[in-house]
Coordinates of C-alpha atoms in Angstrom, one line a residue:
Chain A
M26 CA -102.5 -8.7 -15.7
T27 CA -105.0 -8.7 -18.5
Q28 CA -107.4 -5.7 -18.4
D29 CA -110.9 -6.0 -19.6
I30 CA -112.4 -3.5 -22.1
V31 CA -116.2 -3.4 -22.0
I32 CA -117.8 -2.8 -25.4
E33 CA -119.6 0.6 -25.6
P34 CA -122.5 1.4 -27.9
L35 CA -121.2 3.1 -31.1
T36 CA -122.5 6.7 -31.2
A37 CA -121.2 9.5 -33.4
A38 CA -120.3 11.5 -30.2
A39 CA -118.4 8.6 -28.6
F40 CA -116.6 7.8 -31.8
A41 CA -115.8 11.4 -32.8
P42 CA -112.2 11.4 -31.6
F43 CA -111.5 8.4 -33.8
G44 CA -113.6 8.8 -36.9
D45 CA -117.0 8.9 -38.5
V46 CA -120.0 6.7 -38.0
L47 CA -122.0 6.2 -41.3
N48 CA -125.6 5.3 -40.9
C49 CA -129.1 6.4 -41.9
D50 CA -130.2 7.8 -38.6
G51 CA -132.4 10.9 -39.1
A52 CA -133.7 12.3 -42.4
P53 CA -131.8 11.9 -45.6
D54 CA -130.0 15.0 -47.0
Q55 CA -131.7 14.6 -50.3
L56 CA -134.5 12.5 -51.9
I57 CA -133.5 11.3 -55.4
N58 CA -134.9 9.0 -58.1
A59 CA -138.4 10.4 -58.0
G60 CA -138.5 10.1 -54.2
L61 CA -137.6 6.4 -54.2
C62 CA -134.2 6.8 -52.7
G63 CA -132.8 8.8 -49.7
R64 CA -129.2 10.1 -50.0
F65 CA -127.3 10.5 -46.8
H66 CA -124.6 12.6 -48.3
D67 CA -120.8 12.6 -47.9
R68 CA -120.6 11.1 -44.4
A69 CA -116.9 10.3 -44.2
Q70 CA -113.8 12.4 -43.9
I71 CA -111.7 10.8 -46.6
D72 CA -108.1 12.0 -46.2
C73 CA -105.4 10.4 -48.4
Q74 CA -102.0 12.1 -48.5
E75 CA -99.6 11.5 -51.4
G76 CA -102.0 9.0 -52.9
R77 CA -105.6 8.6 -53.8
P78 CA -108.6 6.8 -52.3
G79 CA -109.5 3.4 -53.7
I80 CA -112.1 0.7 -53.1
S81 CA -110.9 -2.8 -52.0
L82 CA -112.8 -5.8 -50.7
F83 CA -111.7 -7.5 -47.4
Q84 CA -112.7 -11.1 -46.7
A85 CA -112.1 -11.4 -43.0
T86 CA -112.1 -14.4 -40.7
L87 CA -114.8 -14.2 -38.0
R88 CA -113.7 -13.6 -34.4
S89 CA -115.6 -14.2 -31.2
L90 CA -116.0 -12.6 -27.7
P91 CA -114.2 -12.3 -25.5
H92 CA -111.7 -11.0 -28.0
L93 CA -108.0 -10.8 -27.1
L94 CA -106.6 -7.5 -28.3
D95 CA -102.9 -7.8 -28.7
M96 CA -102.2 -5.0 -31.1
V97 CA -103.4 -1.9 -32.8
E98 CA -102.3 -0.3 -36.0
R99 CA -102.5 3.1 -37.8
H100 CA -102.2 4.5 -41.3
P101 CA -100.3 7.8 -41.1
R102 CA -101.1 8.7 -44.7
G103 CA -104.7 7.9 -45.0
S104 CA -108.2 7.4 -43.5
Q105 CA -109.8 4.0 -43.7
A106 CA -113.5 3.2 -44.0
F107 CA -114.9 -0.3 -43.2
I108 CA -118.2 -0.8 -44.9
P109 CA -119.9 -4.1 -44.1
M110 CA -121.5 -5.9 -47.1
S111 CA -123.9 -7.7 -44.8
M112 CA -126.3 -6.5 -42.1
D113 CA -124.1 -8.0 -39.3
P114 CA -122.7 -5.8 -36.5
F115 CA -119.0 -5.9 -36.1
L116 CA -116.5 -5.0 -33.5
V117 CA -114.6 -1.7 -33.7
V118 CA -111.5 -1.0 -31.6
A119 CA -109.9 2.4 -31.5
A120 CA -107.2 4.0 -29.3
D121 CA -106.1 7.5 -28.4
D122 CA -102.5 8.7 -28.7
A123 CA -101.7 7.2 -25.3
L124 CA -102.8 3.9 -26.9
I125 CA -105.6 3.2 -24.4
P126 CA -108.1 1.2 -26.4
R127 CA -111.9 1.5 -26.5
A128 CA -114.3 -1.0 -28.1
F129 CA -117.6 -0.4 -29.8
V130 CA -120.0 -2.5 -31.7
T131 CA -121.9 -1.3 -34.8
K132 CA -125.6 -1.7 -35.4
P133 CA -126.8 -3.5 -38.5
G134 CA -126.3 -1.2 -41.5
E135 CA -123.6 1.0 -40.0
A136 CA -120.1 1.6 -41.4
I137 CA -117.2 3.5 -39.8
N138 CA -114.3 5.6 -41.1
F139 CA -111.1 5.9 -39.1
H140 CA -109.5 9.3 -39.5
R141 CA -106.0 9.4 -40.8
G142 CA -103.4 8.3 -38.2
T143 CA -105.9 6.9 -35.7
W144 CA -104.8 3.8 -33.8
H145 CA -107.3 1.0 -34.4
G146 CA -107.8 -2.7 -34.2
V147 CA -107.9 -4.8 -37.3
L148 CA -111.2 -5.7 -39.0
T149 CA -113.1 -7.9 -36.6
P150 CA -116.4 -9.3 -37.8
L151 CA -118.2 -11.3 -35.1
S152 CA -120.9 -12.9 -37.4
G153 CA -122.0 -13.2 -41.0
P154 CA -119.9 -13.6 -44.1
G155 CA -117.0 -11.3 -43.0
L156 CA -117.1 -9.3 -46.2
F157 CA -116.3 -5.6 -46.3
A158 CA -115.7 -2.8 -48.7
V159 CA -112.7 -0.8 -47.6
I160 CA -112.1 2.8 -48.8
D161 CA -108.5 3.7 -48.1
R162 CA -105.4 5.2 -49.5
I163 CA -103.8 3.7 -52.6
G164 CA -100.2 4.9 -53.0
D165 CA -96.6 4.2 -52.6
G166 CA -94.6 4.7 -49.4
P167 CA -95.1 3.3 -45.9
N168 CA -98.6 3.6 -44.5
L169 CA -98.7 1.1 -41.7
E170 CA -97.5 1.4 -38.1
E171 CA -98.2 -1.4 -35.5
H172 CA -98.2 -1.3 -31.8
I173 CA -98.0 -4.6 -29.9
Y174 CA -99.4 -4.6 -26.3
P175 CA -97.1 -6.3 -23.9
T176 CA -100.1 -7.7 -22.2
P177 CA -103.2 -8.2 -24.3
Y178 CA -106.5 -6.6 -23.4
R179 CA -109.7 -8.7 -23.2
V180 CA -112.6 -7.1 -25.0
I181 CA -115.9 -8.3 -23.4
S182 CA -119.6 -7.8 -24.1
N183 CA -121.5 -5.3 -22.1
H184 CA -124.4 -7.7 -21.3
Chain B
M19 CA -144.2 -1.3 -78.5
T20 CA -142.5 -2.2 -75.3
Q21 CA -139.3 -4.1 -75.8
D22 CA -138.1 -6.8 -73.4
I23 CA -134.6 -6.8 -71.9
V24 CA -133.6 -10.2 -70.6
I25 CA -131.3 -10.0 -67.5
E26 CA -127.8 -11.3 -68.2
P27 CA -125.4 -12.7 -65.6
L28 CA -123.0 -10.1 -64.3
T29 CA -119.4 -10.9 -65.4
A30 CA -116.4 -8.7 -65.5
A31 CA -116.1 -9.2 -69.3
A32 CA -119.8 -8.4 -70.0
F33 CA -119.7 -5.4 -67.8
A34 CA -116.3 -4.0 -68.9
P35 CA -117.8 -1.4 -71.3
F36 CA -119.7 0.1 -68.5
G37 CA -117.6 -0.3 -65.4
D38 CA -116.0 -2.6 -62.8
V39 CA -117.4 -5.6 -61.0
L40 CA -116.1 -5.8 -57.4
N41 CA -116.1 -9.3 -55.9
C42 CA -113.8 -11.8 -54.2
D43 CA -113.5 -14.3 -57.1
G44 CA -110.1 -15.8 -57.2
A45 CA -107.2 -15.4 -54.8
P46 CA -106.8 -12.3 -52.8
D47 CA -104.0 -9.9 -53.8
Q48 CA -102.7 -9.8 -50.3
L49 CA -103.1 -11.7 -47.0
I50 CA -103.1 -9.3 -44.1
N51 CA -103.8 -9.3 -40.3
A52 CA -101.6 -12.4 -39.7
G53 CA -103.3 -14.3 -42.5
L54 CA -106.8 -13.7 -41.1
C55 CA -108.0 -11.3 -43.9
G56 CA -107.7 -11.4 -47.7
R57 CA -107.4 -8.0 -49.4
F58 CA -108.8 -7.8 -53.0
H59 CA -107.0 -4.6 -53.8
D60 CA -108.1 -1.4 -55.6
R61 CA -110.9 -2.9 -57.6
A62 CA -112.7 0.2 -58.9
Q63 CA -111.6 2.9 -61.3
I64 CA -112.6 6.0 -59.3
D65 CA -112.6 9.0 -61.6
C66 CA -113.8 12.3 -60.1
Q67 CA -113.2 15.5 -62.2
E68 CA -113.3 18.9 -60.5
G69 CA -114.2 17.4 -57.2
R70 CA -113.3 14.5 -54.9
P71 CA -114.7 11.1 -54.1
G72 CA -116.9 10.8 -51.0
I73 CA -118.9 8.1 -49.3
S74 CA -122.7 8.5 -49.0
L75 CA -125.4 6.0 -48.0
F76 CA -128.4 5.4 -50.2
Q77 CA -131.6 4.0 -48.7
A78 CA -133.6 2.8 -51.7
T79 CA -137.1 1.5 -52.2
L80 CA -137.3 -2.1 -53.3
R81 CA -138.4 -2.8 -56.9
S82 CA -139.7 -6.0 -58.5
L83 CA -139.5 -7.8 -61.8
P84 CA -140.6 -7.3 -64.4
H85 CA -139.1 -3.8 -64.0
L86 CA -140.2 -1.0 -66.3
L87 CA -137.2 1.0 -67.3
D88 CA -138.3 4.5 -68.4
M89 CA -135.0 6.4 -68.0
V90 CA -131.3 6.2 -67.6
E91 CA -128.9 8.8 -66.2
R92 CA -125.2 9.6 -66.3
H93 CA -122.7 11.6 -64.3
P94 CA -120.3 13.3 -66.7
R95 CA -117.9 14.4 -64.0
G96 CA -117.6 11.2 -61.9
S97 CA -117.7 7.5 -61.5
Q98 CA -120.2 6.0 -59.2
A99 CA -119.9 2.8 -57.1
F100 CA -122.9 1.0 -55.7
I101 CA -121.8 -1.2 -52.7
P102 CA -124.6 -3.3 -51.2
M103 CA -124.6 -3.3 -47.4
S104 CA -126.5 -6.6 -47.4
M105 CA -125.9 -9.9 -49.2
D106 CA -128.9 -9.4 -51.5
P107 CA -128.4 -9.3 -55.3
F108 CA -129.5 -6.2 -57.1
L109 CA -130.4 -5.2 -60.6
V110 CA -127.9 -3.3 -62.6
V111 CA -128.9 -1.5 -65.9
A112 CA -126.3 0.2 -68.1
A113 CA -126.5 1.5 -71.7
D114 CA -124.0 2.3 -74.4
D115 CA -123.7 5.7 -76.2
A116 CA -126.6 4.7 -78.4
L117 CA -128.7 4.4 -75.2
I118 CA -129.5 0.7 -75.8
P119 CA -129.8 -0.7 -72.3
R120 CA -128.6 -4.0 -71.0
A121 CA -129.5 -5.5 -67.6
F122 CA -127.5 -7.6 -65.2
V123 CA -128.0 -9.0 -61.7
T124 CA -125.3 -9.2 -59.1
K125 CA -124.4 -12.2 -57.0
P126 CA -124.5 -11.9 -53.2
G127 CA -121.4 -10.0 -52.1
E128 CA -120.8 -8.2 -55.4
A129 CA -120.6 -4.4 -55.9
I130 CA -120.3 -2.4 -59.1
N131 CA -118.7 0.8 -60.2
F132 CA -120.0 2.7 -63.2
H133 CA -117.2 4.5 -65.1
R134 CA -117.5 8.3 -65.4
G135 CA -120.1 9.3 -68.0
T136 CA -121.7 5.8 -68.4
W137 CA -125.5 5.7 -68.9
H138 CA -127.1 3.6 -66.2
G139 CA -130.3 2.9 -64.4
V140 CA -131.0 4.2 -60.9
L141 CA -130.2 2.0 -57.9
T142 CA -132.6 -0.9 -58.1
P143 CA -132.6 -3.3 -55.2
L144 CA -134.9 -6.3 -55.6
S145 CA -134.8 -7.7 -52.1
G146 CA -133.3 -7.0 -48.7
P147 CA -133.0 -3.7 -46.8
G148 CA -132.2 -1.6 -49.9
L149 CA -129.2 -0.1 -48.2
F150 CA -126.0 0.8 -50.2
A151 CA -122.8 2.7 -49.7
V152 CA -122.2 4.9 -52.8
I153 CA -118.7 6.2 -53.7
D154 CA -119.1 9.1 -56.1
R155 CA -118.1 12.6 -56.8
I156 CA -118.6 15.4 -54.3
G157 CA -118.3 18.8 -55.9
D158 CA -120.0 21.8 -57.4
G159 CA -121.3 22.1 -60.9
P160 CA -123.8 19.9 -62.9
N161 CA -123.1 16.2 -62.8
L162 CA -126.4 14.6 -63.8
E163 CA -127.9 14.0 -67.2
E164 CA -131.1 12.1 -67.7
H165 CA -132.6 10.4 -70.8
I166 CA -136.2 9.5 -70.8
Y167 CA -137.2 6.6 -73.1
P168 CA -140.3 7.5 -75.1
T169 CA -141.4 3.9 -74.7
P170 CA -140.2 2.1 -71.5
Y171 CA -138.3 -1.1 -71.7
R172 CA -139.4 -4.1 -69.7
V173 CA -136.6 -5.8 -67.8
I174 CA -137.4 -9.5 -67.3
S175 CA -135.8 -12.4 -65.5
N176 CA -133.8 -15.0 -67.5
H177 CA -135.5 -17.9 -65.9

């Protein structure tokens, strides 16, 4: 029987087991450019084994809610950051080692970084252009594992 | 006497002496996620000496045209990518070793990466939220040189 997953607000604490939330909450770490720019410094734990981090662009098809989650994947050799290139929130799914998924939604202007080896859903924009910058491992050797759920989960809105 | 700099369109060829243009022009390098996502792979020459690349967020004050350019800066130890987190074009200024500046404007959905040691203007959003992800060197030791122009340049629109 299909189980429902209710989307949770994305907070640093709730997301800590899976990765980093990058946003401009709070004061900047540094004011630069004669005070005209705030730097929120070094907010992601980049971790690329036997390779190097690179910047790629992802152009993703929009999805809608309720969202059928039929698989998760992980990258054993590298972290992966999803940086939206528009101010649209997007859906973030992550799972623990027992593969129990949780779902979050970003606020406008938030990015996330999955820690190396974290099970997660694929890039899932819900609105906007579906354009993201992705910071992940560039290198040889296998770096993708997939898990198919025998029965898909249904990710639903919390309101 | 103040000299005018007319903004040029940002093309990969015109920008090649200074860095990389990251966009989704052309076909993706790879289709992933069951064909629902195009990956434009590894589009920036990240180059961080005596340090590592990190992801920071910059919250920058909006500027307007004509823009008075009174300085450029460079980072001798690292490349620096400016990734807009909104679909707003932004102004990009870069200069050659003789410090002659050129000005470009991005199209919506484009990011840029300055090569290590390239003279450039500070982050200059012209519209939108002024929010950017910046991929640059995290590390100790000096990594900022500034050049002040005795007479500012005036950056003007090309239309």
